[in-house]
Each structure stands twice: as C-alpha cells, then as structure tokens.
mmCIF file of C-alpha atoms in Angstrom:
data_model
loop_
_atom_site.group_PDB
_atom_site.id
_atom_site.type_symbol
_atom_site.label_atom_id
_atom_site.label_comp_id
_atom_site.label_asym_id
_atom_site.label_seq_id
_atom_site.Cartn_x
_atom_site.Cartn_y
_atom_site.Cartn_z
ATOM 1 C CA MET A 181 -19.515 1.855 -12.167
ATOM 2 C CA ALA A 182 -17.863 -0.763 -10.043
ATOM 3 C CA GLU A 183 -14.458 -0.405 -8.449
ATOM 4 C CA ARG A 184 -11.973 -2.421 -10.535
ATOM 5 C CA ILE A 185 -9.963 -4.715 -8.312
ATOM 6 C CA ASP A 186 -6.375 -4.298 -9.549
ATOM 7 C CA GLY A 187 -4.824 -7.730 -9.285
ATOM 8 C CA LYS A 188 -1.501 -6.514 -10.668
ATOM 9 C CA ALA A 189 -1.126 -3.840 -7.989
ATOM 10 C CA ILE A 190 -2.235 -6.155 -5.176
ATOM 11 C CA ALA A 191 0.096 -8.906 -6.386
ATOM 12 C CA ALA A 192 3.001 -6.410 -6.501
ATOM 13 C CA GLY A 193 2.293 -5.488 -2.878
ATOM 14 C CA VAL A 194 2.367 -9.123 -1.846
ATOM 15 C CA ILE A 195 5.637 -9.676 -3.740
ATOM 16 C CA GLU A 196 7.223 -6.868 -1.729
ATOM 17 C CA LYS A 197 6.139 -8.623 1.478
ATOM 18 C CA ILE A 198 7.589 -11.928 0.187
ATOM 19 C CA LYS A 199 10.927 -10.214 -0.589
ATOM 20 C CA ALA A 200 10.984 -8.753 2.928
ATOM 21 C CA ALA A 201 10.134 -12.110 4.528
ATOM 22 C CA THR A 202 12.816 -13.818 2.411
ATOM 23 C CA ALA A 203 15.443 -11.350 3.612
ATOM 24 C CA GLU A 204 14.344 -11.775 7.214
ATOM 25 C CA LEU A 205 14.598 -15.547 6.981
ATOM 26 C CA HIS A 206 18.090 -15.380 5.557
ATOM 27 C CA SER A 207 19.140 -12.909 8.244
ATOM 28 C CA ALA A 208 17.647 -15.000 11.078
ATOM 29 C CA LYS A 209 18.533 -18.497 9.966
ATOM 30 C CA GLY A 210 20.766 -18.259 6.894
ATOM 31 C CA VAL A 211 18.013 -19.999 4.921
ATOM 32 C CA VAL A 212 17.117 -19.128 1.302
ATOM 33 C CA PRO A 213 13.688 -20.376 0.165
ATOM 34 C CA GLY A 214 14.105 -23.022 -2.528
ATOM 35 C CA LEU A 215 11.567 -23.687 -5.247
ATOM 36 C CA ALA A 216 11.924 -26.554 -7.733
ATOM 37 C CA VAL A 217 9.696 -26.791 -10.820
ATOM 38 C CA VAL A 218 9.596 -30.061 -12.791
ATOM 39 C CA ILE A 219 8.458 -29.914 -16.422
ATOM 40 C CA VAL A 220 8.088 -32.890 -18.732
ATOM 41 C CA GLY A 221 8.043 -32.505 -22.519
ATOM 42 C CA ASP A 222 8.101 -29.465 -24.822
ATOM 43 C CA ASP A 223 4.586 -27.957 -24.540
ATOM 44 C CA ALA A 224 5.103 -24.274 -25.383
ATOM 45 C CA ALA A 225 2.484 -22.927 -23.032
ATOM 46 C CA SER A 226 3.862 -24.946 -20.116
ATOM 47 C CA HIS A 227 7.388 -23.737 -20.763
ATOM 48 C CA THR A 228 6.129 -20.136 -20.818
ATOM 49 C CA TYR A 229 4.450 -20.628 -17.433
ATOM 50 C CA VAL A 230 7.538 -22.282 -15.989
ATOM 51 C CA ALA A 231 9.810 -19.500 -17.235
ATOM 52 C CA ALA A 232 7.526 -16.923 -15.599
ATOM 53 C CA LYS A 233 7.572 -18.819 -12.282
ATOM 54 C CA GLY A 234 11.405 -19.090 -12.392
ATOM 55 C CA LYS A 235 11.724 -15.415 -13.170
ATOM 56 C CA ARG A 236 9.447 -14.410 -10.277
ATOM 57 C CA ALA A 237 11.262 -16.800 -7.896
ATOM 58 C CA LYS A 238 14.600 -15.148 -8.658
ATOM 59 C CA GLU A 239 13.030 -11.721 -8.275
ATOM 60 C CA CYS A 240 11.956 -12.767 -4.782
ATOM 61 C CA GLY A 241 15.474 -13.850 -3.885
ATOM 62 C CA PHE A 242 14.755 -17.615 -3.978
ATOM 63 C CA HIS A 243 17.000 -20.526 -4.800
ATOM 64 C CA SER A 244 15.230 -21.481 -8.092
ATOM 65 C CA VAL A 245 15.625 -24.881 -9.756
ATOM 66 C CA GLN A 246 14.079 -26.088 -12.973
ATOM 67 C CA VAL A 247 14.140 -29.785 -13.869
ATOM 68 C CA THR A 248 13.336 -30.382 -17.546
ATOM 69 C CA LEU A 249 12.579 -33.977 -18.564
ATOM 70 C CA ASP A 250 12.078 -35.429 -22.055
ATOM 71 C CA ALA A 251 8.536 -36.041 -23.285
ATOM 72 C CA ASP A 252 9.108 -39.816 -23.225
ATOM 73 C CA THR A 253 10.236 -39.832 -19.538
ATOM 74 C CA SER A 254 8.852 -42.833 -17.703
ATOM 75 C CA GLN A 255 6.620 -42.709 -14.641
ATOM 76 C CA GLU A 256 9.439 -44.323 -12.629
ATOM 77 C CA GLU A 257 11.930 -41.683 -13.681
ATOM 78 C CA LEU A 258 9.595 -38.784 -12.901
ATOM 79 C CA GLU A 259 8.801 -40.200 -9.492
ATOM 80 C CA ARG A 260 12.486 -40.690 -8.852
ATOM 81 C CA VAL A 261 13.101 -36.976 -9.547
ATOM 82 C CA VAL A 262 10.291 -35.919 -7.220
ATOM 83 C CA GLY A 263 11.658 -38.270 -4.553
ATOM 84 C CA GLU A 264 15.109 -36.637 -4.799
ATOM 85 C CA LEU A 265 13.577 -33.189 -4.414
ATOM 86 C CA ASN A 266 11.570 -34.383 -1.410
ATOM 87 C CA ALA A 267 14.870 -35.377 0.223
ATOM 88 C CA ASP A 268 16.733 -32.153 -0.687
ATOM 89 C CA PRO A 269 16.762 -29.830 2.343
ATOM 90 C CA SER A 270 17.521 -26.808 0.193
ATOM 91 C CA ILE A 271 14.215 -27.240 -1.646
ATOM 92 C CA HIS A 272 11.143 -26.052 0.275
ATOM 93 C CA GLY A 273 8.626 -26.078 -2.524
ATOM 94 C CA ILE A 274 8.056 -28.583 -5.354
ATOM 95 C CA LEU A 275 5.779 -27.978 -8.317
ATOM 96 C CA VAL A 276 5.165 -30.438 -11.153
ATOM 97 C CA GLN A 277 3.890 -28.493 -14.159
ATOM 98 C CA LEU A 278 0.618 -29.852 -15.451
ATOM 99 C CA PRO A 279 -0.603 -31.280 -17.736
ATOM 100 C CA LEU A 280 1.853 -34.116 -18.074
ATOM 101 C CA PRO A 281 2.250 -36.094 -21.320
ATOM 102 C CA GLY A 282 -0.594 -38.519 -21.831
ATOM 103 C CA HIS A 283 1.374 -41.684 -20.863
ATOM 104 C CA LEU A 284 2.092 -40.340 -17.350
ATOM 105 C CA GLU A 285 -0.250 -40.439 -14.378
ATOM 106 C CA GLU A 286 -0.581 -37.078 -12.635
ATOM 107 C CA PHE A 287 -2.311 -38.140 -9.430
ATOM 108 C CA PRO A 288 0.393 -40.452 -7.917
ATOM 109 C CA VAL A 289 3.126 -37.907 -8.790
ATOM 110 C CA ILE A 290 1.298 -35.021 -7.076
ATOM 111 C CA GLN A 291 0.448 -37.140 -4.013
ATOM 112 C CA MET A 292 4.066 -38.273 -3.541
ATOM 113 C CA ILE A 293 5.214 -34.675 -3.061
ATOM 114 C CA ARG A 294 5.702 -34.199 0.666
ATOM 115 C CA PRO A 295 2.747 -32.133 1.927
ATOM 116 C CA GLU A 296 4.999 -29.580 3.573
ATOM 117 C CA LYS A 297 6.643 -28.984 0.137
ATOM 118 C CA ASP A 298 3.402 -29.121 -1.849
ATOM 119 C CA VAL A 299 3.295 -25.405 -2.692
ATOM 120 C CA ASP A 300 0.554 -25.975 -5.280
ATOM 121 C CA GLY A 301 -1.683 -27.105 -2.415
ATOM 122 C CA LEU A 302 -2.964 -30.095 -4.450
ATOM 123 C CA SER A 303 -2.194 -33.004 -2.126
ATOM 124 C CA ILE A 304 -4.933 -34.838 -0.344
ATOM 125 C CA VAL A 305 -3.263 -33.921 2.934
ATOM 126 C CA ASN A 306 -3.339 -30.208 2.240
ATOM 127 C CA ALA A 307 -6.861 -30.382 0.793
ATOM 128 C CA GLY A 308 -7.951 -32.174 3.982
ATOM 129 C CA LYS A 309 -6.328 -29.626 6.245
ATOM 130 C CA LEU A 310 -8.164 -26.848 4.455
ATOM 131 C CA ALA A 311 -11.437 -28.828 4.701
ATOM 132 C CA VAL A 312 -11.127 -28.978 8.498
ATOM 133 C CA GLY A 313 -9.974 -25.373 8.794
ATOM 134 C CA ASP A 314 -6.294 -25.993 9.509
ATOM 135 C CA LEU A 315 -4.739 -22.963 7.890
ATOM 136 C CA LYS A 316 -1.690 -22.996 10.247
ATOM 137 C CA THR A 317 0.018 -26.171 9.004
ATOM 138 C CA GLY A 318 -1.504 -26.729 5.537
ATOM 139 C CA LEU A 319 -0.668 -25.053 2.226
ATOM 140 C CA ILE A 320 -3.585 -23.535 0.241
ATOM 141 C CA SER A 321 -4.016 -23.965 -3.517
ATOM 142 C CA CYS A 322 -2.592 -20.828 -5.151
ATOM 143 C CA THR A 323 -5.510 -19.502 -7.244
ATOM 144 C CA PRO A 324 -8.133 -19.643 -4.463
ATOM 145 C CA ALA A 325 -5.606 -18.233 -1.986
ATOM 146 C CA GLY A 326 -4.990 -15.332 -4.362
ATOM 147 C CA ALA A 327 -8.672 -14.794 -5.061
ATOM 148 C CA MET A 328 -9.262 -14.652 -1.304
ATOM 149 C CA ILE A 329 -6.735 -11.807 -0.963
ATOM 150 C CA LEU A 330 -8.752 -9.902 -3.584
ATOM 151 C CA VAL A 331 -11.952 -10.488 -1.627
ATOM 152 C CA ARG A 332 -10.239 -9.285 1.586
ATOM 153 C CA SER A 333 -9.059 -6.113 -0.217
ATOM 154 C CA ILE A 334 -12.718 -5.132 -0.435
ATOM 155 C CA HIS A 335 -14.343 -6.710 2.616
ATOM 156 C CA GLY A 336 -11.542 -7.240 5.157
ATOM 157 C CA ASP A 337 -10.802 -10.484 6.972
ATOM 158 C CA ASP A 338 -14.266 -11.103 8.526
ATOM 159 C CA LEU A 339 -17.038 -11.859 6.071
ATOM 160 C CA SER A 340 -19.706 -12.369 8.742
ATOM 161 C CA GLY A 341 -23.198 -11.612 7.473
ATOM 162 C CA LEU A 342 -22.191 -11.804 3.801
ATOM 163 C CA SER A 343 -23.594 -14.306 1.365
ATOM 164 C CA ALA A 344 -21.061 -15.840 -1.100
ATOM 165 C CA VAL A 345 -21.719 -17.946 -4.219
ATOM 166 C CA VAL A 346 -19.058 -19.916 -5.950
ATOM 167 C CA ILE A 347 -19.960 -21.135 -9.452
ATOM 168 C CA GLY A 348 -17.821 -24.232 -10.086
ATOM 169 C CA ARG A 349 -17.001 -27.190 -7.845
ATOM 170 C CA SER A 350 -13.559 -28.262 -9.115
ATOM 171 C CA ASN A 351 -11.050 -29.709 -6.720
ATOM 172 C CA LEU A 352 -8.493 -27.197 -8.049
ATOM 173 C CA PHE A 353 -10.471 -24.047 -7.387
ATOM 174 C CA GLY A 354 -14.185 -24.220 -6.571
ATOM 175 C CA LYS A 355 -14.104 -26.447 -3.484
ATOM 176 C CA PRO A 356 -11.083 -24.763 -1.825
ATOM 177 C CA MET A 357 -12.495 -21.323 -2.586
ATOM 178 C CA GLY A 358 -15.735 -22.257 -0.887
ATOM 179 C CA ARG A 359 -13.902 -23.517 2.159
ATOM 180 C CA LEU A 360 -11.821 -20.307 2.394
ATOM 181 C CA LEU A 361 -14.954 -18.133 2.236
ATOM 182 C CA LEU A 362 -16.594 -20.312 4.845
ATOM 183 C CA GLN A 363 -13.523 -20.092 7.081
ATOM 184 C CA ALA A 364 -13.849 -16.317 6.877
ATOM 185 C CA ASN A 365 -17.478 -16.601 8.160
ATOM 186 C CA ALA A 366 -19.326 -16.029 4.912
ATOM 187 C CA THR A 367 -22.501 -17.988 4.257
ATOM 188 C CA VAL A 368 -21.471 -20.016 1.203
ATOM 189 C CA THR A 369 -23.452 -21.575 -1.647
ATOM 190 C CA MET A 370 -21.605 -23.893 -4.006
ATOM 191 C CA ALA A 371 -23.279 -23.657 -7.409
ATOM 192 C CA HIS A 372 -22.559 -25.616 -10.623
ATOM 193 C CA SER A 373 -23.907 -26.785 -13.942
ATOM 194 C CA ARG A 374 -26.777 -28.699 -12.326
ATOM 195 C CA THR A 375 -27.902 -25.911 -9.974
ATOM 196 C CA ALA A 376 -31.573 -25.019 -10.582
ATOM 197 C CA ASP A 377 -32.134 -21.395 -11.636
ATOM 198 C CA LEU A 378 -28.465 -20.504 -11.371
ATOM 199 C CA ALA A 379 -29.082 -16.808 -12.191
ATOM 200 C CA ALA A 380 -31.451 -16.482 -9.209
ATOM 201 C CA VAL A 381 -28.952 -18.131 -6.867
ATOM 202 C CA CYS A 382 -26.215 -15.707 -8.062
ATOM 203 C CA ARG A 383 -28.441 -12.666 -7.513
ATOM 204 C CA ASN A 384 -28.446 -13.332 -3.821
ATOM 205 C CA ALA A 385 -24.622 -13.138 -3.558
ATOM 206 C CA ASP A 386 -22.799 -10.304 -1.921
ATOM 207 C CA ILE A 387 -19.671 -12.057 -3.168
ATOM 208 C CA LEU A 388 -19.929 -13.833 -6.523
ATOM 209 C CA VAL A 389 -17.028 -15.974 -7.638
ATOM 210 C CA ALA A 390 -17.186 -17.385 -11.167
ATOM 211 C CA ALA A 391 -15.017 -20.352 -12.194
ATOM 212 C CA THR A 392 -16.939 -22.088 -14.921
ATOM 213 C CA GLY A 393 -14.569 -21.925 -17.948
ATOM 214 C CA ARG A 394 -17.396 -20.550 -20.098
ATOM 215 C CA ALA A 395 -16.664 -17.152 -21.550
ATOM 216 C CA GLU A 396 -19.006 -14.340 -20.404
ATOM 217 C CA MET A 397 -21.517 -16.796 -18.931
ATOM 218 C CA VAL A 398 -22.331 -14.473 -16.003
ATOM 219 C CA LYS A 399 -24.649 -11.710 -17.213
ATOM 220 C CA ALA A 400 -25.583 -8.388 -15.613
ATOM 221 C CA ASP A 401 -28.951 -9.687 -14.342
ATOM 222 C CA TRP A 402 -27.099 -12.429 -12.397
ATOM 223 C CA VAL A 403 -25.370 -9.812 -10.256
ATOM 224 C CA LYS A 404 -26.782 -8.277 -7.100
ATOM 225 C CA PRO A 405 -26.367 -4.451 -7.182
ATOM 226 C CA GLY A 406 -23.192 -3.552 -5.265
ATOM 227 C CA ALA A 407 -21.867 -7.157 -5.138
ATOM 228 C CA THR A 408 -18.191 -8.029 -5.329
ATOM 229 C CA VAL A 409 -17.494 -10.141 -8.435
ATOM 230 C CA ILE A 410 -14.366 -12.272 -8.712
ATOM 231 C CA ASP A 411 -13.829 -13.652 -12.229
ATOM 232 C CA VAL A 412 -11.519 -16.641 -12.267
ATOM 233 C CA GLY A 413 -12.241 -17.696 -15.888
ATOM 234 C CA ILE A 414 -9.875 -17.240 -18.802
ATOM 235 C CA THR A 415 -10.753 -18.112 -22.373
ATOM 236 C CA ARG A 416 -8.774 -17.133 -25.420
ATOM 237 C CA VAL A 417 -10.952 -16.144 -28.367
ATOM 238 C CA PRO A 418 -10.146 -14.899 -31.929
ATOM 239 C CA ALA A 419 -9.756 -11.147 -32.274
ATOM 240 C CA PRO A 420 -9.601 -10.419 -35.997
ATOM 241 C CA GLU A 421 -10.041 -6.712 -35.311
ATOM 242 C CA ARG A 422 -6.531 -6.796 -33.822
ATOM 243 C CA GLY A 423 -5.049 -8.380 -36.922
ATOM 244 C CA GLU A 424 -4.875 -11.816 -38.587
ATOM 245 C CA GLY A 425 -4.409 -14.627 -36.114
ATOM 246 C CA LYS A 426 -4.695 -12.336 -33.105
ATOM 247 C CA THR A 427 -6.619 -13.329 -29.980
ATOM 248 C CA ARG A 428 -7.900 -11.764 -26.735
ATOM 249 C CA LEU A 429 -8.799 -13.038 -23.302
ATOM 250 C CA LEU A 430 -12.288 -13.228 -21.889
ATOM 251 C CA GLY A 431 -13.394 -14.126 -18.358
ATOM 252 C CA ASP A 432 -16.467 -16.017 -17.174
ATOM 253 C CA VAL A 433 -18.186 -12.645 -16.510
ATOM 254 C CA ASP A 434 -19.651 -10.273 -19.075
ATOM 255 C CA PHE A 435 -17.407 -7.508 -17.734
ATOM 256 C CA ALA A 436 -18.779 -4.527 -19.633
ATOM 257 C CA ALA A 437 -22.294 -5.245 -18.514
ATOM 258 C CA CYS A 438 -21.602 -6.428 -14.983
ATOM 259 C CA GLU A 439 -19.254 -3.535 -14.199
ATOM 260 C CA LYS A 440 -22.287 -1.258 -14.295
ATOM 261 C CA ILE A 441 -24.088 -3.301 -11.591
ATOM 262 C CA ALA A 442 -21.381 -4.621 -9.258
ATOM 263 C CA GLY A 443 -19.723 -2.704 -6.412
ATOM 264 C CA ALA A 444 -16.301 -4.178 -7.208
ATOM 265 C CA ILE A 445 -15.132 -6.464 -9.979
ATOM 266 C CA THR A 446 -11.947 -8.136 -11.197
ATOM 267 C CA PRO A 447 -10.933 -7.614 -14.846
ATOM 268 C CA VAL A 448 -9.611 -10.309 -17.168
ATOM 269 C CA PRO A 449 -6.716 -10.087 -17.668
ATOM 270 C CA GLY A 450 -5.257 -8.274 -14.670
ATOM 271 C CA GLY A 451 -7.429 -9.590 -11.883
ATOM 272 C CA VAL A 452 -7.060 -13.060 -10.371
ATOM 273 C CA GLY A 453 -4.376 -14.105 -12.871
ATOM 274 C CA PRO A 454 -1.430 -12.165 -11.410
ATOM 275 C CA MET A 455 -2.234 -13.551 -7.968
ATOM 276 C CA THR A 456 -1.638 -17.245 -8.829
ATOM 277 C CA ILE A 457 2.100 -17.162 -9.340
ATOM 278 C CA THR A 458 2.362 -14.636 -6.479
ATOM 279 C CA MET A 459 0.755 -17.107 -4.048
ATOM 280 C CA LEU A 460 3.090 -19.835 -5.293
ATOM 281 C CA MET A 461 5.917 -17.646 -4.085
ATOM 282 C CA ALA A 462 4.083 -16.939 -0.841
ATOM 283 C CA ASN A 463 3.590 -20.648 -0.206
ATOM 284 C CA THR A 464 7.316 -21.292 -0.818
ATOM 285 C CA VAL A 465 8.226 -18.712 1.810
ATOM 286 C CA ILE A 466 5.683 -20.160 4.228
ATOM 287 C CA ALA A 467 7.140 -23.629 3.701
ATOM 288 C CA ALA A 468 10.667 -22.357 4.233
ATOM 289 C CA TYR A 469 9.767 -20.598 7.490
ATOM 290 C CA ARG A 470 8.056 -23.760 8.805
ATOM 291 C CA ALA A 471 11.085 -25.919 7.794
ATOM 292 C CA ALA A 472 13.278 -23.508 9.764
ATOM 293 C CA GLY A 473 11.063 -23.844 12.847
ATOM 294 C CA LEU A 474 9.717 -20.286 12.608
ATOM 295 C CA GLU A 475 6.198 -18.921 12.536
ATOM 296 C CA ALA A 476 5.269 -18.353 8.905
ATOM 297 C CA PRO A 477 4.267 -14.894 7.746
ATOM 298 C CA ARG A 478 0.714 -14.189 6.587
ATOM 299 C CA PHE A 479 0.110 -12.686 3.196
#
C-alpha cells in the first residue's frame, strides 16, 4: 500500500514556520504582515472560504482585513477598493475572492492588484516570472505551490531524472504546476483532454499530478508502480448512505484502487486542500519580508 501524504500534518508544519517568521519580522522591523480579502455578494461557499482565511491569518499573527461589498457593487467601486489597498502600506497581500457576481469582470480586477501584493499569484506579472524561472521576486499561485511542497516531502528538492505528468493545463493550476516541476529538474509532460492515449502517458510518470475536475478519472492501470500521485481534484457527490441530503468529497484519482499501486498518494480530503490556504499565508509573509527590504523565508 502507498504511503499516504498527510497534507494536514505538512500544512501544520508550514504554519509553525510562518508563525516564527512573522514573529521574527516584527522583532526585526516592527512589521506585522497584513492580508486583505475582498468579497463581493453573499455566496455562502465564498463566505465560508473567506472566514477560514481570516481565521488562519489571525492564527499566524497577521493584521487581517475583510472588505465585504454588496452584490450590486459596480466595477468602478470594486476597483477603487483594490486601489486603496494597493496604496495601504500596512497591507502586504490582497486577495479578491472568486467568483465575482456575473456583472463584474474578474480579469481587470486581478490584474490591477500590485504584483508584489498578489498573494494569489494570479497576475500576468507573477505568472510570467514563474514562466522564466524567477522564484526570487515573484509570488507563486497557492495550490501548485502547496502541491509542490507535498512532492518535495517525498522526493526532496531535486527531481532530476524523474518523469512528471500533469493532467490539466489550466492557468490556475496545471501550467504553474508544470513550470514548478520543470524548475526542480523533472522531465515534464503536460497532458489534457486531447492527449492521445492518456492512460499510457500517465503510466510513464514517476510523479503523476491530476487536476481534471472529473471524479475518479485516474484508474489504477494509469499509475506506474511506486509512483507519487498528487490528487488536486475535488468533487462533491451525493452520499445517501450517510443520511438524507449528505455528500462526500471525491478526488480525480480512484484512491482505493490507486493506493495499492502507487508509492505515495494524497487523499481527498486531507491532501492538497489544506496546503492552499497555508500557502496564501506563506505568500503574505514573503510579501511582507520583501516590502521590509529583507530576504524572504522559504517554505
């Protein structure tokens, strides 16, 4: 049976490093990392996510700000709020909770966040820095950054000689994940819905990363014996056996079957998920250190 990669435990370890770095920054410069989250409307899931982020920020010792705007907020008003946060020296990280209400345009709002405060790592500037291998001044998108820590927990920092396959080519995860693996010297294949004989491509992977959004798409015969499998998918499905109206979460990997073949594997939930908010906190500390003219810690 594969080793289960415990994302909760690894995330908890990173959080302790973040707390220590926060204390050191305050001691050295009197600076407290500041994170501002902007949410528009009353989407219940978004408010749950934002509350979790605020709770974790306070746990880390941050200055945490939540800006809640009405669902009918105009594009001009939203951009004005982001502009004010850009200019606020006490705020080192800005996150606009997505999705926005349908009448608002996400792209211009995200791109107007100053790159050095773009702790979601979604700006063109930060994406470009990652593309050219600039990990010293850019900020990396949180989920791939967290998934990479899980990979390193098994293989270390240098992936030389290892073959990695990423299923999924999204700008939010697939592309940055591929670039991070490449930066660590893996030989990377980017696979997707139009890849011929996808199962055969995956069977060559020492590191297989699934980000398709299709529940249990990756079967046991897709996995190379002993491979490391990172499951980024999350799909909520009905679970009547748990009671009326109950649900459960599934990943992109058929966990029960693949666990018998892989060398290491992330569960869903409890694998990649806990790392995402954790890396948001890490990016905020990194941004605060850079703003203070100090070398940022590595997580």
